[in-house]
GROMACS .gro file of C-alpha atoms in nm:
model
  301
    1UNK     CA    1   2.270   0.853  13.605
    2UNK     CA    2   2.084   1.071  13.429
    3UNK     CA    3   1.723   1.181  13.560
    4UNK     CA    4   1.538   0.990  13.282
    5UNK     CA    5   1.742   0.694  13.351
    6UNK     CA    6   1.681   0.768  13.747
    7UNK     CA    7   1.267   0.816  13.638
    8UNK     CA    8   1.236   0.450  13.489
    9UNK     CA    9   1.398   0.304  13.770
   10UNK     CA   10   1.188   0.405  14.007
   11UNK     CA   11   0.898   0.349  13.769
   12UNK     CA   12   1.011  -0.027  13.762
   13UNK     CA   13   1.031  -0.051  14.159
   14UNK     CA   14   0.688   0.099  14.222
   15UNK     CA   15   0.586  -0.176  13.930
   16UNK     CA   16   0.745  -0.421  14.127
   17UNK     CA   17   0.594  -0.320  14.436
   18UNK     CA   18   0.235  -0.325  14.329
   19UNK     CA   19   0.296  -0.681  14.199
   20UNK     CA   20   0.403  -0.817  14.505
   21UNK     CA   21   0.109  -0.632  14.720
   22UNK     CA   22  -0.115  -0.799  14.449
   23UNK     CA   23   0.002  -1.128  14.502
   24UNK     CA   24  -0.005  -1.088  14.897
   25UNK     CA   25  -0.358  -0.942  14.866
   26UNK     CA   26  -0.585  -1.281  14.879
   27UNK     CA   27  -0.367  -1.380  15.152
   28UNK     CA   28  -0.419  -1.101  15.383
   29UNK     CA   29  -0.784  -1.096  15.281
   30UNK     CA   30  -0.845  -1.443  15.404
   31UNK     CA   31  -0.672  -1.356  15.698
   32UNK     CA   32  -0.820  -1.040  15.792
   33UNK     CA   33  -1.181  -1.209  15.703
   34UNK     CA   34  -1.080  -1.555  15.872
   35UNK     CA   35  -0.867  -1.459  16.201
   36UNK     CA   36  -0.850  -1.053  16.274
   37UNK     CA   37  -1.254  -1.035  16.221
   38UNK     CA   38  -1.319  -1.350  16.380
   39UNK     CA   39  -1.043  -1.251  16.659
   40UNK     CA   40  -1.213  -0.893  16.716
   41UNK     CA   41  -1.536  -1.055  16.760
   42UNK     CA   42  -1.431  -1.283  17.026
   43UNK     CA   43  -1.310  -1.024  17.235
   44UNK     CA   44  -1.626  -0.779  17.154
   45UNK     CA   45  -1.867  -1.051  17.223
   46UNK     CA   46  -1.676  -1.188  17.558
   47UNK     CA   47  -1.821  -0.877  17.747
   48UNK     CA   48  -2.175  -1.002  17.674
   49UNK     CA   49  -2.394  -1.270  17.787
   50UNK     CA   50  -2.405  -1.392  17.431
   51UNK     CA   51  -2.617  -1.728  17.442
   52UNK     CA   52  -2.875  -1.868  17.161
   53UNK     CA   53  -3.158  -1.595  17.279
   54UNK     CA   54  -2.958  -1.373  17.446
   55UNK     CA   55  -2.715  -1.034  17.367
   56UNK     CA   56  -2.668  -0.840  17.633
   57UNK     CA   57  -2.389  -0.668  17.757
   58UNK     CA   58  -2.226  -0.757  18.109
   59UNK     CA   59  -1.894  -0.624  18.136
   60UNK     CA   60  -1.663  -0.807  18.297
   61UNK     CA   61  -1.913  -1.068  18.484
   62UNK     CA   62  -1.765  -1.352  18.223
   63UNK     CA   63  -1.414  -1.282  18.360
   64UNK     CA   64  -1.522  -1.322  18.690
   65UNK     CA   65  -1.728  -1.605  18.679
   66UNK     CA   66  -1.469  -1.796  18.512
   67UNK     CA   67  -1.238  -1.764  18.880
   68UNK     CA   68  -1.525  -1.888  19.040
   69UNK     CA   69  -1.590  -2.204  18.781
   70UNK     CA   70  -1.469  -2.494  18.965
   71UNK     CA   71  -1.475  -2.727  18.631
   72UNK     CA   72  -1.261  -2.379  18.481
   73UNK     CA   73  -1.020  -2.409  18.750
   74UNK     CA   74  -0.928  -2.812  18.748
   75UNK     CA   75  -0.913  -2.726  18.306
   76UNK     CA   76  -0.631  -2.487  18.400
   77UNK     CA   77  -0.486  -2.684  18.595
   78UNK     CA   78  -0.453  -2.995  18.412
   79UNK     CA   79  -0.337  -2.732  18.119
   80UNK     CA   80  -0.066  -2.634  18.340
   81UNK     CA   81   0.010  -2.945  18.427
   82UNK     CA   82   0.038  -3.063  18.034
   83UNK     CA   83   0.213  -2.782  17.922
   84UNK     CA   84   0.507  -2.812  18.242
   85UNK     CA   85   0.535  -3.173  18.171
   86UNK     CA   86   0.558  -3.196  17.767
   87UNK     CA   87   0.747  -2.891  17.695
   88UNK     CA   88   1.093  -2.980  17.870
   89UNK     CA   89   1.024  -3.380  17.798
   90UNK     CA   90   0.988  -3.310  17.438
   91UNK     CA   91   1.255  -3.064  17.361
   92UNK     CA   92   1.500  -3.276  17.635
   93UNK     CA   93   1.386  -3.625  17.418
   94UNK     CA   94   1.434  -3.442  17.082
   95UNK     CA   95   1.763  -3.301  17.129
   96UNK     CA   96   1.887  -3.659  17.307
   97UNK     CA   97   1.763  -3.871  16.979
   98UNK     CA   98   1.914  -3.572  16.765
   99UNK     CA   99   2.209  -3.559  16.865
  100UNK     CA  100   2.226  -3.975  16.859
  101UNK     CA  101   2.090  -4.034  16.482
  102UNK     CA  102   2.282  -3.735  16.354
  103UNK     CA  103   2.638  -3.937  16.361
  104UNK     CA  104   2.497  -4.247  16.241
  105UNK     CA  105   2.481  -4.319  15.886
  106UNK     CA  106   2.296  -4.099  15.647
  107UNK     CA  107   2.017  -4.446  15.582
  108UNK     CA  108   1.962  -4.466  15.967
  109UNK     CA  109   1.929  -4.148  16.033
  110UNK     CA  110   1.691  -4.123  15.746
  111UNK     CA  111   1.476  -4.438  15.903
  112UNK     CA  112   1.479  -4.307  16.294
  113UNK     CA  113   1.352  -3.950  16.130
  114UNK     CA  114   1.061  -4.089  15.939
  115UNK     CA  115   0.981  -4.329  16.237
  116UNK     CA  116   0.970  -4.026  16.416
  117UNK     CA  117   0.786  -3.829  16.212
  118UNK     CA  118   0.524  -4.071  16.110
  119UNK     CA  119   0.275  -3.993  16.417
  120UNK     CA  120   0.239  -3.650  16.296
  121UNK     CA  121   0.158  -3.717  15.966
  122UNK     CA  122  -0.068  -3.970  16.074
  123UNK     CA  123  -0.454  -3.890  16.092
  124UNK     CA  124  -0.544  -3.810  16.451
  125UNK     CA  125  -0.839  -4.027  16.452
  126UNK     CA  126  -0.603  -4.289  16.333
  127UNK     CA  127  -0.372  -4.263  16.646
  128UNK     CA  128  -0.619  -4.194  16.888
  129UNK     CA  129  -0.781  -4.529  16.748
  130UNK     CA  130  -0.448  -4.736  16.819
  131UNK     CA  131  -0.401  -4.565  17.191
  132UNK     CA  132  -0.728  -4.627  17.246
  133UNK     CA  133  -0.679  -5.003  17.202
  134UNK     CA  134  -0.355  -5.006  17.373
  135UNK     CA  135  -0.542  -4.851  17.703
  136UNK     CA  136  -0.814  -5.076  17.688
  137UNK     CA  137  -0.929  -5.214  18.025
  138UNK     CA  138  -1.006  -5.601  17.870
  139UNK     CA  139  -0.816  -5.613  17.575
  140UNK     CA  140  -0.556  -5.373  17.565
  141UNK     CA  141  -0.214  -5.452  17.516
  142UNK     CA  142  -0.081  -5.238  17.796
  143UNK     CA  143  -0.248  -5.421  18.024
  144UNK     CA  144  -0.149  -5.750  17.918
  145UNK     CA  145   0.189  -5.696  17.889
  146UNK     CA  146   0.161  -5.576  18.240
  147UNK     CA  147   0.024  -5.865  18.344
  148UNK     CA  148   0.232  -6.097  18.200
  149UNK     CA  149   0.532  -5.933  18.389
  150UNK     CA  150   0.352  -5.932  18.715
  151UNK     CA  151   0.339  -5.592  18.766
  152UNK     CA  152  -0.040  -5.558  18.812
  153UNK     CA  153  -0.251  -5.832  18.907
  154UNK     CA  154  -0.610  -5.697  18.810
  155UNK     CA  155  -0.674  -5.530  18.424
  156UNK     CA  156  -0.638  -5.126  18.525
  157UNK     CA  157  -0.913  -4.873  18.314
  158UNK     CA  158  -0.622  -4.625  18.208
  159UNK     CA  159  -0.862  -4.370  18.056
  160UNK     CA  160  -1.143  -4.397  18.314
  161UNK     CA  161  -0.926  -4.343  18.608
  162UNK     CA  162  -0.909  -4.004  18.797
  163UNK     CA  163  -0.561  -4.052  18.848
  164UNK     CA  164  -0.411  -4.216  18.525
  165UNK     CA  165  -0.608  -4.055  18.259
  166UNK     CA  166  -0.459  -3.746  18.245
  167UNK     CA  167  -0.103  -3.915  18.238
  168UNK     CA  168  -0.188  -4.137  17.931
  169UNK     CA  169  -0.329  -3.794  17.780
  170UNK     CA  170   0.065  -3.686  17.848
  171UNK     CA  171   0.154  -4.042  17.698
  172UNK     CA  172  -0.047  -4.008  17.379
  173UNK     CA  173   0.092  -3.609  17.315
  174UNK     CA  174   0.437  -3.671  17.365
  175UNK     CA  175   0.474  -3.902  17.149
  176UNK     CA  176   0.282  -3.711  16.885
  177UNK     CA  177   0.471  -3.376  16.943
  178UNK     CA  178   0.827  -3.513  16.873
  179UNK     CA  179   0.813  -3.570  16.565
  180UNK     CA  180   0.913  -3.200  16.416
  181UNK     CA  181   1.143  -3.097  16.688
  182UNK     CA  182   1.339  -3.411  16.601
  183UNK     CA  183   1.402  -3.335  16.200
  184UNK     CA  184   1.456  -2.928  16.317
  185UNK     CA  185   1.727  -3.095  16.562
  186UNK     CA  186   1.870  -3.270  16.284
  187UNK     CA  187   1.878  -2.992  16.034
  188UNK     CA  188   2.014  -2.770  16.272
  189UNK     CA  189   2.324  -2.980  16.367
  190UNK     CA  190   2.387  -3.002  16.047
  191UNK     CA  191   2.454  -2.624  16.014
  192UNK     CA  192   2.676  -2.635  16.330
  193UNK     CA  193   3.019  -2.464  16.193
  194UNK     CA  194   3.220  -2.779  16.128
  195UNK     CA  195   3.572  -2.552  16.132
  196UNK     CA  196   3.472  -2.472  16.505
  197UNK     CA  197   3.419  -2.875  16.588
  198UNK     CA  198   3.726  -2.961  16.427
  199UNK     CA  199   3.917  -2.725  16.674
  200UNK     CA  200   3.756  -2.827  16.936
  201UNK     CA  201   3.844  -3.234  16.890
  202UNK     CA  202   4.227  -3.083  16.795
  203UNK     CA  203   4.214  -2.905  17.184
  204UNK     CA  204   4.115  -3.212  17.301
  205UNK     CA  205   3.803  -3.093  17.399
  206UNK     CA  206   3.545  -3.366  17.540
  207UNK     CA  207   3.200  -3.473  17.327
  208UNK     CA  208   2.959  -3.328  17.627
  209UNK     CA  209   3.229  -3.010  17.636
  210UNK     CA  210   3.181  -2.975  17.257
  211UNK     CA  211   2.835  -3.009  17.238
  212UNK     CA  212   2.782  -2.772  17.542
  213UNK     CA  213   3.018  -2.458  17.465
  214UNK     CA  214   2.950  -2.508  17.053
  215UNK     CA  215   2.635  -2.722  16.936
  216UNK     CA  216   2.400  -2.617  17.197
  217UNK     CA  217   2.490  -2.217  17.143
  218UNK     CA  218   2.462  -2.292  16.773
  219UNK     CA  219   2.084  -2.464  16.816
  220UNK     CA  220   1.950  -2.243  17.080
  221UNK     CA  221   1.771  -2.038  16.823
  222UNK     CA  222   1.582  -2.377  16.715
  223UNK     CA  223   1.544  -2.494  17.063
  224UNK     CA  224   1.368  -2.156  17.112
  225UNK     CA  225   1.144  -2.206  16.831
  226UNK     CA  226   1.064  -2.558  16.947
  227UNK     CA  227   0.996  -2.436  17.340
  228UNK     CA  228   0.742  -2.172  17.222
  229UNK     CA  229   0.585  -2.404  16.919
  230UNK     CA  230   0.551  -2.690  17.195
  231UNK     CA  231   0.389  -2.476  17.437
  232UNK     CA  232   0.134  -2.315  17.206
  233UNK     CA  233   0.041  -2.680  17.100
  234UNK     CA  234  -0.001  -2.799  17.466
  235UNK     CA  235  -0.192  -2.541  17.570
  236UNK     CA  236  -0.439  -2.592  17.282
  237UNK     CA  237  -0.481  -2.975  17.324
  238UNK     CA  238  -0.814  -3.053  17.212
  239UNK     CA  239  -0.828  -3.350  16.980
  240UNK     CA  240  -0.701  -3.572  17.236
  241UNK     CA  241  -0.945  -3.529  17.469
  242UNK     CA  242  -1.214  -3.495  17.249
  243UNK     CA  243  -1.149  -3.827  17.108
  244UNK     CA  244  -1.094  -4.041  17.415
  245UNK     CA  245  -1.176  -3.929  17.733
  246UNK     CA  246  -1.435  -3.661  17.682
  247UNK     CA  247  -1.279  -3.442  17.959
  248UNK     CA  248  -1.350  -3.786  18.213
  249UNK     CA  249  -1.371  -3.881  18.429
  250UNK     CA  250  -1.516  -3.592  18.656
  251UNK     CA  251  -1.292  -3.349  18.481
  252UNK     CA  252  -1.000  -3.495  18.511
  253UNK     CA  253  -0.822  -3.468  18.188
  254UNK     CA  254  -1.071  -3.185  18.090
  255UNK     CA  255  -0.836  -2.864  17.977
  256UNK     CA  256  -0.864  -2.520  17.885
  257UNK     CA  257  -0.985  -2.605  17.508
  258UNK     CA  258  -1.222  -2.883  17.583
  259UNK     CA  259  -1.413  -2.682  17.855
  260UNK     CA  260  -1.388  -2.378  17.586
  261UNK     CA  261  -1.539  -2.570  17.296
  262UNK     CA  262  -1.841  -2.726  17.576
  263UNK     CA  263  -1.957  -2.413  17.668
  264UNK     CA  264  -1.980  -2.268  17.364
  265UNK     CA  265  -2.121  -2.570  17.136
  266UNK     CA  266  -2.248  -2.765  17.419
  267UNK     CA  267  -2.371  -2.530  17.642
  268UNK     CA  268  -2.411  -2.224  17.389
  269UNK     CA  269  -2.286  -2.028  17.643
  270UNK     CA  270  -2.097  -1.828  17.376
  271UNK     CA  271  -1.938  -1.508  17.554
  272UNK     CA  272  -1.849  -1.730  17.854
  273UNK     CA  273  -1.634  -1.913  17.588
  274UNK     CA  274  -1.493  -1.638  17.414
  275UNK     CA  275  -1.387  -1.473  17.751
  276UNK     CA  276  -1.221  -1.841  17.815
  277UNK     CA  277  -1.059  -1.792  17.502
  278UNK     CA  278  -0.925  -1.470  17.561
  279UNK     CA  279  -0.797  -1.530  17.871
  280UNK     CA  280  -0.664  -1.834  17.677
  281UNK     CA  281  -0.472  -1.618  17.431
  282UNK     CA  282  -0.343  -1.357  17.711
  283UNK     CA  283  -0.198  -1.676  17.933
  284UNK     CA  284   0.008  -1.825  17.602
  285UNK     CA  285   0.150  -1.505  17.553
  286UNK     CA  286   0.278  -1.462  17.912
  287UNK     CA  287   0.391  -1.769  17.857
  288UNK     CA  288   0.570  -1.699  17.503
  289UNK     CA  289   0.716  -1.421  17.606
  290UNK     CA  290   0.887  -1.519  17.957
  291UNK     CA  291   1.043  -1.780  17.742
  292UNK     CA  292   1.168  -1.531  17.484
  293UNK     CA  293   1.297  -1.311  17.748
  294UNK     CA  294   1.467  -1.606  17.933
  295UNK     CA  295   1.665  -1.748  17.611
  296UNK     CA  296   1.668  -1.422  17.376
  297UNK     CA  297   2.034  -1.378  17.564
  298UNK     CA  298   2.161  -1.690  17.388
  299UNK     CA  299   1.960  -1.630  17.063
  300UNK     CA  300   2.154  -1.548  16.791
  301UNK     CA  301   1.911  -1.446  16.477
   0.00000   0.00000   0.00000
């Protein structure tokens, strides 16, 4: 190659290379405007008491008022408890219905995947609007069909009782969260090296044997994805609550989000929130990366 030759070459690449910075560039300009900016801010501003009249620095006093928040404590803990109970339920579920619709014909499994996947691609206003119906104390459906059985013998308030509210909240998520694991589930069967199946069913092998030592290695890297994806969602449930139980009754399906978003736009009690979301973002990514480090071992990328 001579060194003219060599010259234009790398004339082309650095060509090339501009290009493709130019294209990136409005991306990473609404990012850095809409999410690093807005990001540093949070942080800055969580060390002051930051209210509608107010700027002025206080350290860490928003951190440690928020251990001593009583309504803060019960949002973490019904977080918790949303996050523990959805994310194995909904990758468990996924995988199950998965693993069933991917040997049926290609028409059914088409069908069960875009029953599945309607919810999400439903308005959340619209859903809400359904469950909200089908909870109803006088006319809901729940409670009728209930009643008709003879399991209950008075109409129940689902959503305004302390002790079932947060469990329809559960109700309402799961069945809008299992949508996309499903159709990953799918897909990713459907990569599964067939030659390796094949030996498997010629060894005599059982179905729960071959799925165990060869499907489920092959799919842990999507399982992965859908564990951390799941738990990111569930800790940010907002919608939900926002939409039909207000954080009611006294708290009891409030969570991390909702209390978040009522300090700041309710209360304006802006650096209180912004510490809440910080402490927010540090708890997911425990969380994200215990997961990572638990499964990484089985990961193949």
């Amino acid at each position: 190659m001579t060194d003219a030759t060599a010259s234009n070459k790398h004339k082309i690449q650095r060509h090339q290379t501009v290009v493709s910075y130019l294209f990136l560039l409005p991306m990473m300009l609404f990012f850095v405007a809409f999410v690093l900016i807005p990001m540093g801010m949070g942080i800055i501003t969580s060390f002051f008491n930051y209210t509608m009249n107010k700027f002025d620095f206080v350290g860490l006093k928003n951190y440690i008022d928020l251990f001593h928040d009583e309504k803060f404590l019960i949002s973490v803990r019904n977080t918790v408890l949303i996050v523990v109970t959805s994310v194995p339920l909904v990758t468990i579920f996924s995988l199950w219905v998965a693993a069933l619709i991917y040997d049926a014909p290609q028409p059914v499994t088409s069908l069960f995947r875009g029953i599945f996947f309607l919810p999400v691609v439903t308005g959340t206003v619209a859903v809400v609007v359904v469950w909200k119906w089908i909870f109803d104390k006088y006319s809901g459906i729940l409670n009728w069909f209930l009643m008709s059985l003879s399991f209950i013998d008075t109409n129940i308030s689902w959503l305004g009782n302390t002790k079932t509210a947060i469990w329809c909240i559960l109700a309402i998520l799961f069945t809008t969260s299992i949508g996309q694991p499903i159709i990953l589930y799918v897909a990713a069967l459907g990569n599964v090296d067939k030659s390796m199946l094949e030996a498997a069913e010629v060894d005599g092998a059982s179905r729960l044997r071959t799925f165990w030592q060869i499907k489920w290695q092959a799919i842990m890297p999507t399982t992965l994805y859908v564990v951390v994806i799941t738990t990111i969602n569930s800790f940010q449930c907002f919608a939900l609550i926002q939409l039909l139980t207000s954080g009611g009754p006294v708290y009891s399906t409030s969570t991390v989000m909702y209390y978040l978003y009522q300090s700041a736009f309710s209360l304006y009690r802006y650096g209180y929130a912004n510490a809440m979301g910080v402490l927010l973002a540090i708890i997911i990514g425990i969380f994200s990366l215990a997961q990572f480090k638990v499964m990484k071992g089985n990961v193949d990328y």
